[in-house]
Amino acid sequence: MDKILRVNMSDLSTRTEAVPKEWAGLGGRALTSAIVAKEVIPTCHPLGENNRLVFAPGMLSGTAAANTGRFSAGAKSPLTGTIKESNAGGLAAQQFARLGIKALIIEGLPKDNKWYSLHVNQDGVSIAEETELIGKGNFAVVETLEARLGKKTGVITIGQAGEMRMLSANISVKDSDSKLRSHGRGGLGAVMGSKRIKFISIDDSKAPGVPLVDAEKFKTAARAFAKAVIEHPATGEGLPTYGTAEMVNIVNAAGGLPTRNFTFGQFEKHEEISGETLRETIIARGGKPKHGCQPGCIIQCSQVYHDKDGNYVTSGFEYETIETLGANACIGNLDDIAAADYIMDDIGVDSIETSVAFGVAMEGGVLPFGDGKGVLRILKEDIGTGTPLGRIIGNGAGHVGRTFGVTRVPVVKNQAIPAYDPRSIKGIGITYATSTMGADHTSGYAVGTNLMGVGGGVVDPLKKDGQVELSRHLQIITVMLDTLGLCLFVGFPAADMPTCVPALMDMLNARFGTDLTPEWIGGLGVNTLKTERAFNIAAGFTNKDDRLPEFFREPVAPHNAVWDFTDEEIDAFWNF
Amino acid sequence: MKLTIQLFATFRNGRFKEEQKEFADGITLGEVVAELGIAESEVGMALVNGRHATMGQGLDDGHLLALFPLLGGG
Ligand code: SF4
């Protein structure tokens, strides 16, 4: 029987609860957002006792179906002040689902100054005091817990940044290779740190597993789904070959590659940080050009990057990190970016927020553009240890801009804009502006349709026509992906392969014994977006917060594109 | 007339990264793609001077072509 685990850090108690009816048909993002909307006071301080941190596996997580192991974390975000759902790969979603845990809700704050950990197993959740790992980085946490609890233990952890409640702090999840995947965005690591929980360990050795109402039907549907994923060129060929860094040359050619803190749309050294170069470098050095962040991933967009001597440097080396450090901070050198990626994972900061913050810091004169070694030094010696400069940068791009008097600060709702310039790729700009999460490319990835025509033809990236409708459609569909526990890239076959969505519905119905039809997806998306938006409005947000920063009205080369949507055009997004 | 052609990702395999080539006046984008031995259906994004172009588009001397297979995802 599925259950909800609840932890109260104020009186250090835990309980196991039945799943209320209204939440039974939800999972992942739809569930974390429903719980946050119901239980969190929208005007509360995100780091105070009234915020709650919620974890939920996707509805299909823990099954044998491909790419279904995404894990959602939700709370009120200390970075944006909005509701937040941030999802990650790794092992935790599958472990939670196999243990029959629908959600883990953490509330309250400890009354003392001690640090704690949680342990989750078949009997529920327990709290213990933690001393040894306080002040340690995420990799040390994983290593120590594997020695303490066994190689198979699941781990959800925060680094030093989370302990210090920095607003860029992420929550990391152990993956199949004892490395990390992250709930990156929105500073949820600071929420976990405010509750003084250093890590959550998971033992699923006695897990009952995921029950299927119709196992045969599930198997058939799962096979059809996998086929659709493999046969789509983006998920079957592009991502496994080049990783997400394949986007560097594409976005550069289209003139939307943020360069020098969003001053230009193309970077002269794009080839040096491209997916093509990344692949050649990895192969030449004996790394792995493709790699999955979870068992059951058949796309494998991740990779293992080695240094010149063949030693491990980092994995899960994403386009957004490569772009925002490589082009936007002008570092232009994969080795420095990879080293920075490792440190960011270890100290536990979002690699998008932090990299964009460095771009703003460079414009503010803190360090020169292109100073890769300076970035590595500040990450280690300032952010990792919490010096005043480290805390300024560790609190994100908006904070850096205010501190150093910079006007070119690429944030929406105080969350950094990632690696696509909204002037030259306008669909993603609408997503940045309207997302309930602050600037977030994953909440409605219009880039695929704007540049590559995913989902039935190119919507011209330089024109306003059709972008609001496109972003709305994608944001609704994305709620479904984030709720089922599907990797975002399933969005490509879901848009282009007619067999994909029916197979997903068949899997859901076979898992739960329901009769859902594809119309269910629209309802789920609309309800969830409206729930999230209502939370934000109750927290004090208005339409005026759905805007891009003023500097995007300045033209960006090479197309001299400007952000020219009117307020009314943007607000029409919510007409549904 | 002279065109500069940039190829990306798998289109580089057995071809080139960037080359300047001579073509007959009035050639279309689709004809250039065919001369390169690439099927139109494989093309995910075709840019002429950085702007999206259709296969029927006529080309002029000095145009820069960028051709990508269907990729997606960041
Ligand atoms: S495609 Fe990438 S992000 Fe998605 S599950 Fe696989 S490795 Fe993780």
XYZ file of C-alpha atoms and ligand atoms in Angstrom:
658
model
C 0.000 0.000 0.000
C 1.372 3.417 -0.899
C 2.080 5.744 2.007
C 3.184 9.227 2.938
C 6.109 9.652 5.311
C 6.073 12.753 7.459
C 8.933 14.158 9.508
C 8.507 16.986 11.996
C 11.891 18.534 12.781
C 10.437 20.794 15.482
C 9.662 17.927 17.847
C 11.815 15.345 16.046
C 8.894 13.004 15.418
C 8.023 10.901 12.377
C 4.798 9.270 11.179
C 3.553 7.115 8.360
C 0.213 8.211 6.895
C -2.251 6.794 4.408
C -2.384 8.617 1.079
C -5.401 10.965 0.994
C -7.763 10.331 -1.911
C -7.029 13.615 -3.631
C -3.331 12.729 -3.914
C -3.724 9.074 -4.892
C -3.757 9.789 -8.631
C -0.734 12.092 -8.551
C 3.027 11.738 -8.390
C 6.205 13.722 -9.011
C 5.631 17.415 -9.646
C 1.819 17.339 -9.571
C 2.048 15.811 -6.101
C 4.808 17.997 -4.645
C 3.001 21.101 -5.924
C -0.358 19.909 -4.547
C 1.225 19.260 -1.149
C 3.119 22.564 -1.035
C -0.002 24.453 -2.136
C -2.102 22.784 0.555
C 0.356 22.781 3.446
C 2.720 25.734 3.030
C 1.664 29.278 3.924
C 2.468 31.161 0.686
C 3.845 34.213 2.508
C 6.063 32.203 4.863
C 9.802 32.706 5.004
C 11.234 29.918 2.864
C 13.935 29.205 5.439
C 11.595 29.433 8.419
C 9.605 26.797 10.262
C 6.498 27.091 8.079
C 8.125 25.950 4.860
C 7.992 22.265 4.018
C 10.289 20.205 1.852
C 8.588 17.458 -0.120
C 10.086 14.608 -2.142
C 8.046 12.449 -4.509
C 8.945 9.831 -7.128
C 7.145 9.876 -10.468
C 4.019 7.782 -11.043
C 5.905 5.295 -13.214
C 9.128 5.328 -11.168
C 10.331 1.992 -9.838
C 8.860 0.036 -12.739
C 10.906 -1.594 -15.474
C 9.859 1.067 -17.997
C 12.675 3.116 -19.504
C 13.599 6.608 -18.267
C 10.974 6.762 -15.525
C 13.184 7.402 -12.502
C 13.013 11.158 -12.040
C 12.589 12.405 -8.498
C 10.717 15.626 -7.671
C 11.573 17.943 -4.802
C 9.186 20.745 -3.880
C 8.968 23.641 -1.421
C 8.631 27.395 -1.434
C 11.876 28.504 -3.065
C 14.171 30.791 -1.101
C 15.694 32.012 -4.380
C 12.482 33.002 -6.141
C 9.881 33.177 -3.386
C 7.622 31.118 -5.665
C 6.514 27.530 -5.438
C 9.244 25.229 -6.695
C 9.563 21.798 -8.177
C 13.013 20.704 -9.171
C 13.620 17.205 -10.439
C 16.650 14.985 -10.668
C 17.759 11.575 -11.877
C 19.759 9.187 -9.750
C 18.496 6.249 -7.718
C 16.184 7.788 -5.130
C 12.946 7.872 -7.145
C 13.133 4.188 -7.971
C 14.004 3.333 -4.367
C 11.149 5.414 -2.939
C 8.681 3.927 -5.406
C 9.742 0.367 -4.650
C 9.291 1.116 -0.941
C 5.748 2.269 -1.676
C 6.519 5.838 -0.615
C 4.338 8.294 -2.448
C 5.931 11.306 -0.763
C 8.197 12.336 2.083
C 7.177 15.598 3.759
C 9.614 17.380 6.050
C 8.224 20.176 8.221
C 9.325 22.402 11.098
C 12.798 23.409 12.265
C 14.851 21.888 15.091
C 14.911 23.976 18.263
C 18.604 23.279 18.872
C 21.694 23.801 16.756
C 22.386 20.172 16.083
C 22.558 18.546 12.661
C 20.494 15.524 11.760
C 20.040 12.859 9.109
C 17.038 10.837 8.024
C 16.968 7.147 7.199
C 14.240 5.692 5.010
C 13.452 1.967 4.759
C 10.520 -0.464 4.629
C 9.458 0.524 8.161
C 9.239 4.247 7.460
C 11.596 7.091 8.293
C 13.760 7.772 11.344
C 15.823 10.742 12.548
C 19.379 10.561 13.909
C 21.866 13.161 15.020
C 24.799 13.626 12.616
C 28.230 15.006 13.465
C 30.858 13.302 11.296
C 29.723 14.614 7.914
C 28.905 18.204 8.832
C 31.034 20.588 6.782
C 31.801 17.896 4.220
C 31.175 17.944 0.478
C 28.667 15.703 -1.294
C 31.213 13.210 -2.621
C 32.547 12.615 0.901
C 28.984 12.114 2.121
C 28.340 9.417 -0.467
C 31.666 7.698 0.177
C 31.243 7.700 3.955
C 27.648 6.494 3.820
C 28.558 3.647 1.499
C 31.174 2.571 4.051
C 28.714 3.011 6.893
C 25.586 1.497 5.343
C 26.744 -0.548 2.370
C 27.443 0.109 -1.269
C 23.766 -0.065 -2.215
C 22.545 2.675 0.068
C 20.622 5.492 -1.550
C 21.709 9.023 -0.701
C 20.075 12.453 -0.894
C 22.511 15.083 0.360
C 23.473 18.748 0.647
C 26.989 20.165 0.472
C 28.520 23.056 2.374
C 26.423 25.564 0.412
C 23.200 23.964 1.641
C 24.475 23.930 5.215
C 25.155 27.666 4.871
C 21.681 28.157 3.342
C 22.995 29.795 0.183
C 20.247 30.483 -2.311
C 21.977 28.588 -5.101
C 22.325 25.457 -2.951
C 21.063 22.277 -4.569
C 20.105 18.829 -3.313
C 22.123 15.971 -4.756
C 21.039 12.411 -5.365
C 23.407 9.461 -5.689
C 23.382 7.854 -9.142
C 24.204 4.356 -10.384
C 27.962 5.042 -10.253
C 28.005 6.626 -6.797
C 28.240 10.018 -8.469
C 25.643 12.765 -8.244
C 22.591 14.140 -10.000
C 20.996 17.286 -8.668
C 17.740 18.962 -7.851
C 19.529 22.016 -9.102
C 17.261 24.957 -9.307
C 15.659 27.256 -6.809
C 17.854 26.829 -3.746
C 16.101 23.790 -2.282
C 19.409 22.794 -0.666
C 19.046 25.854 1.545
C 15.600 24.635 2.641
C 17.064 21.249 3.569
C 19.895 23.080 5.364
C 17.434 25.266 7.246
C 15.847 22.072 8.570
C 19.361 20.966 9.558
C 19.207 17.728 7.626
C 22.571 16.898 6.071
C 21.475 13.791 4.244
C 18.766 11.191 3.786
C 19.898 7.590 3.404
C 17.667 4.985 1.766
C 17.653 1.232 2.278
C 15.380 -0.484 -0.231
C 16.743 -4.004 0.266
C 13.431 -5.153 1.756
C 11.252 -3.107 -0.575
C 8.088 -4.828 -1.707
C 8.478 -3.498 -5.259
C 5.994 -1.752 -7.480
C 2.713 -3.611 -7.977
C 1.265 -3.722 -11.498
C -2.460 -4.249 -11.947
C -1.916 -5.730 -15.413
C 1.682 -6.881 -15.794
C 1.296 -8.217 -19.330
C -0.242 -5.025 -20.658
C 2.453 -3.032 -18.900
C 5.221 -5.014 -20.536
C 3.789 -4.556 -24.010
C 3.283 -0.841 -23.503
C 6.757 -0.397 -22.014
C 8.220 -2.039 -25.097
C 6.297 0.244 -27.456
C 7.405 3.245 -25.408
C 11.077 2.219 -25.515
C 10.825 1.734 -29.272
C 9.481 5.264 -29.743
C 12.315 6.693 -27.658
C 14.997 4.782 -29.552
C 13.567 5.549 -32.985
C 13.403 9.303 -32.526
C 16.648 10.803 -33.876
C 17.057 13.218 -30.946
C 16.797 10.579 -28.215
C 18.039 7.609 -30.243
C 21.068 9.219 -31.853
C 21.827 12.862 -30.990
C 21.770 12.769 -27.192
C 23.634 9.471 -26.774
C 26.321 10.596 -29.223
C 27.014 14.183 -28.194
C 25.172 14.641 -24.914
C 23.261 17.836 -24.332
C 26.361 19.812 -25.373
C 25.216 19.129 -28.942
C 23.253 22.336 -28.420
C 26.365 24.554 -28.359
C 26.861 24.668 -32.124
C 23.143 24.683 -32.867
C 22.346 27.586 -30.586
C 25.474 29.438 -31.692
C 24.536 29.100 -35.361
C 21.066 30.406 -34.566
C 22.580 33.418 -32.793
C 21.117 32.630 -29.373
C 24.237 31.533 -27.477
C 24.526 33.907 -24.499
C 28.043 35.289 -24.573
C 29.841 37.712 -22.253
C 26.952 38.034 -19.811
C 24.293 38.132 -22.527
C 26.050 40.823 -24.568
C 26.366 38.751 -27.769
C 24.524 35.797 -29.281
C 27.550 34.006 -30.698
C 30.892 32.952 -29.216
C 34.061 32.784 -31.294
C 35.316 29.684 -29.453
C 32.031 27.757 -29.782
C 33.752 24.848 -31.502
C 36.084 24.358 -28.524
C 33.194 23.833 -26.111
C 30.871 22.009 -28.535
C 29.346 18.567 -28.180
C 31.438 17.434 -31.139
C 34.682 18.463 -29.381
C 33.448 17.078 -26.068
C 32.885 13.692 -27.662
C 36.311 13.604 -29.346
C 38.016 14.657 -26.115
C 36.211 12.069 -24.010
C 37.008 9.251 -26.427
C 40.664 10.277 -26.775
C 41.073 10.276 -22.986
C 39.278 7.014 -22.263
C 36.152 8.462 -20.678
C 32.601 7.452 -21.513
C 30.813 9.438 -24.216
C 27.479 8.044 -23.084
C 26.235 7.104 -19.687
C 22.902 6.929 -17.881
C 22.091 8.737 -14.654
C 19.750 5.949 -13.601
C 19.246 2.256 -14.292
C 16.783 1.914 -17.154
C 17.912 4.996 -19.071
C 18.021 4.069 -22.736
C 18.958 7.561 -23.961
C 22.134 8.102 -21.944
C 22.784 11.787 -22.458
C 25.271 11.823 -19.606
C 28.979 11.143 -19.976
C 32.139 10.623 -17.939
C 34.809 13.260 -18.590
C 38.494 12.606 -17.891
C 41.453 14.956 -17.656
C 44.548 14.830 -19.895
C 46.018 12.042 -17.751
C 42.904 9.923 -17.982
C 41.631 10.606 -14.448
C 37.939 11.107 -13.680
C 36.900 14.761 -13.508
C 33.127 14.886 -13.753
C 29.989 13.260 -15.127
C 26.602 14.587 -16.108
C 28.387 17.416 -17.888
C 25.471 19.422 -19.266
C 25.037 21.951 -22.038
C 23.732 24.569 -19.622
C 26.863 24.412 -17.460
C 29.188 24.286 -20.455
C 27.437 27.222 -22.108
C 27.034 29.497 -19.099
C 30.657 29.092 -18.036
C 32.113 28.464 -21.501
C 30.510 31.209 -23.577
C 28.612 33.427 -21.155
C 31.597 33.717 -18.813
C 33.933 33.343 -21.852
C 36.009 30.527 -20.332
C 36.096 28.621 -23.634
C 37.976 25.625 -22.242
C 36.329 22.306 -21.425
C 38.937 21.274 -18.845
C 38.345 24.328 -16.668
C 34.575 24.018 -17.047
C 34.689 20.318 -16.121
C 36.779 21.073 -13.035
C 34.278 23.754 -12.033
C 31.394 21.338 -12.613
C 32.955 18.874 -10.178
C 33.430 21.484 -7.462
C 29.882 22.791 -7.916
C 28.556 19.235 -7.501
C 30.712 18.705 -4.440
C 29.912 21.902 -2.526
C 26.325 21.571 -3.743
C 25.416 24.613 -5.824
C 23.233 24.812 -8.913
C 25.600 24.923 -11.866
C 23.271 27.208 -13.852
C 22.642 29.782 -11.125
C 26.294 29.819 -10.107
C 27.706 30.029 -13.623
C 25.374 32.876 -14.583
C 26.264 34.575 -11.281
C 29.910 34.414 -12.356
C 29.018 36.122 -15.631
C 27.405 38.970 -13.696
C 30.355 39.088 -11.270
C 32.696 39.413 -14.252
C 30.704 42.307 -15.604
C 30.815 43.822 -12.111
C 34.624 43.674 -12.136
C 35.051 40.958 -9.503
C 37.198 38.930 -11.906
C 37.949 39.219 -15.640
C 35.810 37.504 -18.287
C 37.417 34.216 -19.256
C 39.218 33.739 -15.936
C 38.626 30.012 -15.518
C 41.240 29.646 -12.798
C 39.630 32.516 -10.909
C 36.267 30.735 -11.050
C 37.827 27.551 -9.665
C 39.514 29.500 -6.871
C 36.341 31.352 -5.849
C 34.275 28.163 -5.949
C 36.695 26.359 -3.654
C 38.012 29.071 -1.400
C 35.044 31.420 -1.172
C 31.744 29.690 -1.917
C 32.815 26.376 -0.409
C 33.959 28.029 2.810
C 31.409 30.838 3.016
C 33.555 33.984 2.851
C 31.539 37.171 2.283
C 32.374 37.081 -1.467
C 31.440 33.399 -1.556
C 28.084 34.097 0.028
C 27.397 36.913 -2.417
C 28.043 34.729 -5.452
C 26.474 31.706 -3.767
C 23.235 33.618 -3.398
C 22.829 33.769 -7.148
C 22.976 36.074 -10.143
C 20.393 38.577 -8.864
C 22.267 38.981 -5.615
C 25.576 39.548 -7.389
C 23.974 42.164 -9.617
C 22.582 44.109 -6.668
C 25.852 43.915 -4.757
C 28.030 45.164 -7.604
C 25.628 47.608 -9.240
C 25.249 45.669 -12.495
C 22.174 46.371 -14.630
C 22.600 43.484 -17.057
C 21.302 40.811 -14.704
C 19.674 37.881 -16.508
C 17.065 36.647 -14.037
C 13.303 36.188 -13.920
C 11.754 36.074 -10.453
C 15.375 36.228 -9.271
C 16.300 32.902 -10.910
C 19.085 32.932 -13.491
C 18.225 32.614 -17.168
C 20.036 29.614 -18.620
C 21.872 29.103 -21.864
C 19.465 30.395 -24.548
C 19.087 34.090 -25.360
C 15.357 34.881 -25.327
C 15.767 37.610 -27.947
C 16.898 35.179 -30.631
C 14.888 32.169 -29.427
C 11.669 33.850 -28.447
C 9.647 30.785 -27.499
C 11.968 30.011 -24.619
C 11.685 33.660 -23.562
C 7.952 33.212 -23.034
C 8.703 30.163 -20.908
C 11.254 32.120 -18.852
C 8.744 34.922 -18.318
C 5.683 32.884 -17.451
C 6.998 29.760 -15.741
C 5.711 29.403 -12.201
C 9.287 28.492 -11.262
C 11.200 31.593 -12.373
C 13.438 31.392 -15.454
C 13.542 27.679 -16.210
C 14.167 26.234 -19.667
C 12.975 22.772 -18.644
C 9.445 23.897 -17.825
C 8.566 24.448 -21.499
C 11.504 23.680 -23.766
C 10.508 25.709 -26.810
C 14.058 25.517 -28.188
C 13.358 22.149 -29.826
C 10.447 23.535 -31.831
C 11.995 26.955 -32.456
C 15.217 25.587 -33.887
C 14.513 22.017 -34.975
C 10.798 21.864 -35.608
C 10.167 19.208 -32.943
C 6.431 18.526 -32.759
C 5.488 19.335 -36.335
C 7.515 22.164 -37.852
C 9.714 25.106 -36.979
C 8.124 28.043 -35.143
C 10.468 30.834 -36.333
C 12.650 31.695 -33.318
C 13.032 35.331 -34.355
C 9.322 36.067 -34.702
C 6.707 36.499 -32.023
C 4.020 34.535 -33.895
C 2.898 31.363 -32.200
C 5.391 31.541 -29.323
C 2.872 32.091 -26.524
C 0.750 29.168 -27.735
C 3.861 27.009 -28.144
C 5.134 27.733 -24.644
C 1.688 27.123 -23.128
C 1.355 23.793 -24.906
C 4.835 22.702 -23.826
C 4.406 23.811 -20.220
C 1.220 21.736 -19.977
C 2.876 18.636 -21.491
C 5.947 19.073 -19.302
C 3.830 18.782 -16.158
C 2.907 15.294 -17.390
C 6.584 14.360 -17.904
C 7.538 15.719 -14.462
C 4.612 13.881 -12.862
C 5.184 10.470 -14.406
C 8.884 10.611 -13.499
C 9.958 10.786 -17.122
C 13.192 12.308 -18.231
C 12.520 15.617 -20.014
C 13.858 14.254 -23.291
C 10.897 11.917 -23.580
C 9.196 15.132 -24.683
C 10.763 14.731 -28.151
C 9.315 11.311 -29.003
C 6.105 12.286 -27.201
C 5.748 15.186 -29.637
C 6.807 13.405 -32.820
C 6.089 9.676 -32.510
C 2.370 8.830 -32.633
C 2.902 5.633 -30.613
C 4.568 7.328 -27.656
C 1.744 8.989 -25.718
C -0.672 6.037 -26.119
C 2.057 3.759 -24.759
C 2.492 6.062 -21.765
C -1.250 5.986 -21.086
C -1.276 2.192 -21.375
C 1.558 1.938 -18.870
C -0.254 4.187 -16.399
C -3.480 2.261 -16.758
C -1.729 -1.079 -16.428
C 0.123 0.114 -13.352
C -2.888 1.583 -11.530
C -5.913 -0.150 -13.065
C -7.275 3.153 -14.372
C -8.894 4.157 -17.682
C -7.006 7.349 -18.368
C -6.992 8.753 -21.887
C -4.580 11.304 -23.405
C -7.053 14.064 -22.442
C -6.000 13.406 -18.846
C -2.606 14.955 -19.678
C -4.128 18.320 -20.511
C -6.224 18.383 -17.344
C -3.268 17.439 -15.174
C -1.097 20.135 -16.729
C -3.711 22.858 -16.502
C -4.616 22.006 -12.885
C -1.029 21.866 -11.755
C -0.024 25.116 -13.460
C -3.056 26.861 -11.976
C -2.339 25.476 -8.507
C 1.255 26.697 -8.749
C 0.221 30.097 -10.046
C -2.390 30.514 -7.307
C 0.331 29.835 -4.728
C 2.554 32.484 -6.319
C -0.247 35.048 -6.408
C -1.028 34.360 -2.754
C 2.694 34.834 -2.059
C 2.480 38.318 -3.599
C 3.388 37.810 -7.260
C 1.529 39.594 -10.073
C 1.647 39.688 -13.871
C 4.393 42.293 -13.534
C 6.690 39.558 -12.320
C 6.178 37.646 -15.586
C 8.650 39.920 -17.353
C 12.167 39.679 -18.691
C 14.788 42.157 -17.481
C 14.811 45.523 -19.225
C 18.161 45.002 -20.946
C 16.632 42.436 -23.288
C 15.096 45.418 -25.125
C 18.639 46.132 -26.381
C 19.522 44.374 -29.657
C 21.777 41.344 -29.615
C 24.105 40.362 -32.468
C 24.091 38.706 -34.977
C 20.399 39.261 -35.766
C 20.001 42.482 -33.773
C 17.065 40.712 -32.186
C 15.221 42.422 -29.341
C 12.667 41.207 -26.804
C 9.600 42.974 -28.132
C 6.610 41.258 -26.541
C 4.087 43.630 -24.978
C 2.752 43.031 -21.488
C -0.630 42.026 -22.932
C 0.973 39.490 -25.255
C 2.819 37.847 -22.383
C -0.195 37.891 -20.067
C -2.248 36.090 -22.729
C -0.231 33.028 -21.747
C -2.569 32.542 -18.798
C -5.739 32.514 -20.917
C -6.632 28.906 -20.324
C 29.071 31.351 -57.229
C 30.796 30.554 -53.960
C 29.014 29.260 -50.854
C 30.457 28.518 -47.429
C 29.031 25.336 -45.963
C 29.264 24.350 -42.311
C 28.297 20.850 -41.240
C 27.614 19.710 -37.702
C 27.325 16.557 -35.611
C 26.959 13.352 -37.664
C 26.865 15.298 -40.949
C 30.628 15.745 -40.483
C 31.263 12.001 -40.644
C 33.006 11.302 -43.960
C 32.470 14.909 -45.076
C 33.931 18.083 -43.552
C 33.411 20.738 -40.903
C 33.522 23.813 -43.081
C 34.297 24.322 -46.756
C 33.910 26.924 -49.470
C 32.501 25.437 -52.643
C 31.563 26.583 -56.138
C 27.977 26.054 -57.261
C 25.958 26.945 -60.333
C 24.059 30.220 -60.093
C 20.465 29.872 -58.934
C 20.976 26.626 -57.035
C 18.541 25.952 -54.190
C 19.292 24.852 -50.663
C 17.688 21.476 -51.352
C 19.964 20.911 -54.341
C 23.059 21.685 -52.274
C 21.896 19.259 -49.587
C 21.399 16.574 -52.235
C 24.874 17.219 -53.701
C 26.309 16.643 -50.245
C 24.627 13.240 -50.155
C 22.309 14.185 -47.305
C 18.639 13.195 -47.401
C 16.303 16.145 -46.823
C 14.470 14.168 -44.167
C 17.686 13.916 -42.131
C 18.061 17.692 -41.900
C 16.897 18.999 -38.534
C 17.944 22.609 -38.990
C 19.158 24.468 -42.075
C 20.295 28.056 -41.672
C 21.244 30.481 -44.421
C 23.181 33.411 -42.967
C 21.953 32.373 -39.532
C 18.263 32.297 -40.438
C 15.999 29.306 -40.885
C 15.585 28.415 -44.540
C 13.419 26.057 -46.558
C 14.773 23.551 -49.041
C 13.313 25.514 -51.946
C 15.156 28.699 -51.027
C 17.426 30.091 -53.739
C 20.995 30.931 -52.751
C 23.290 33.827 -53.601
C 27.028 34.208 -53.887
C 28.674 34.448 -50.456
C 25.852 32.818 -48.502
C 26.775 30.901 -45.363
C 24.935 27.583 -44.955
C 24.784 25.675 -41.661
C 23.291 22.180 -41.705
C 22.397 20.096 -38.671
C 20.806 16.680 -38.312
C 17.770 16.495 -36.043
C 19.139 16.951 -32.550
C 17.372 18.331 -29.584
C 17.844 18.785 -25.952
C 19.781 20.723 -23.439
S 18.676 10.860 -20.847
Fe 20.125 11.879 -19.506
S 18.908 12.987 -17.973
Fe 17.551 11.516 -19.007
S 17.597 9.727 -17.664
Fe 19.176 9.404 -19.209
S 21.111 10.228 -18.389
Fe 19.387 10.960 -17.091
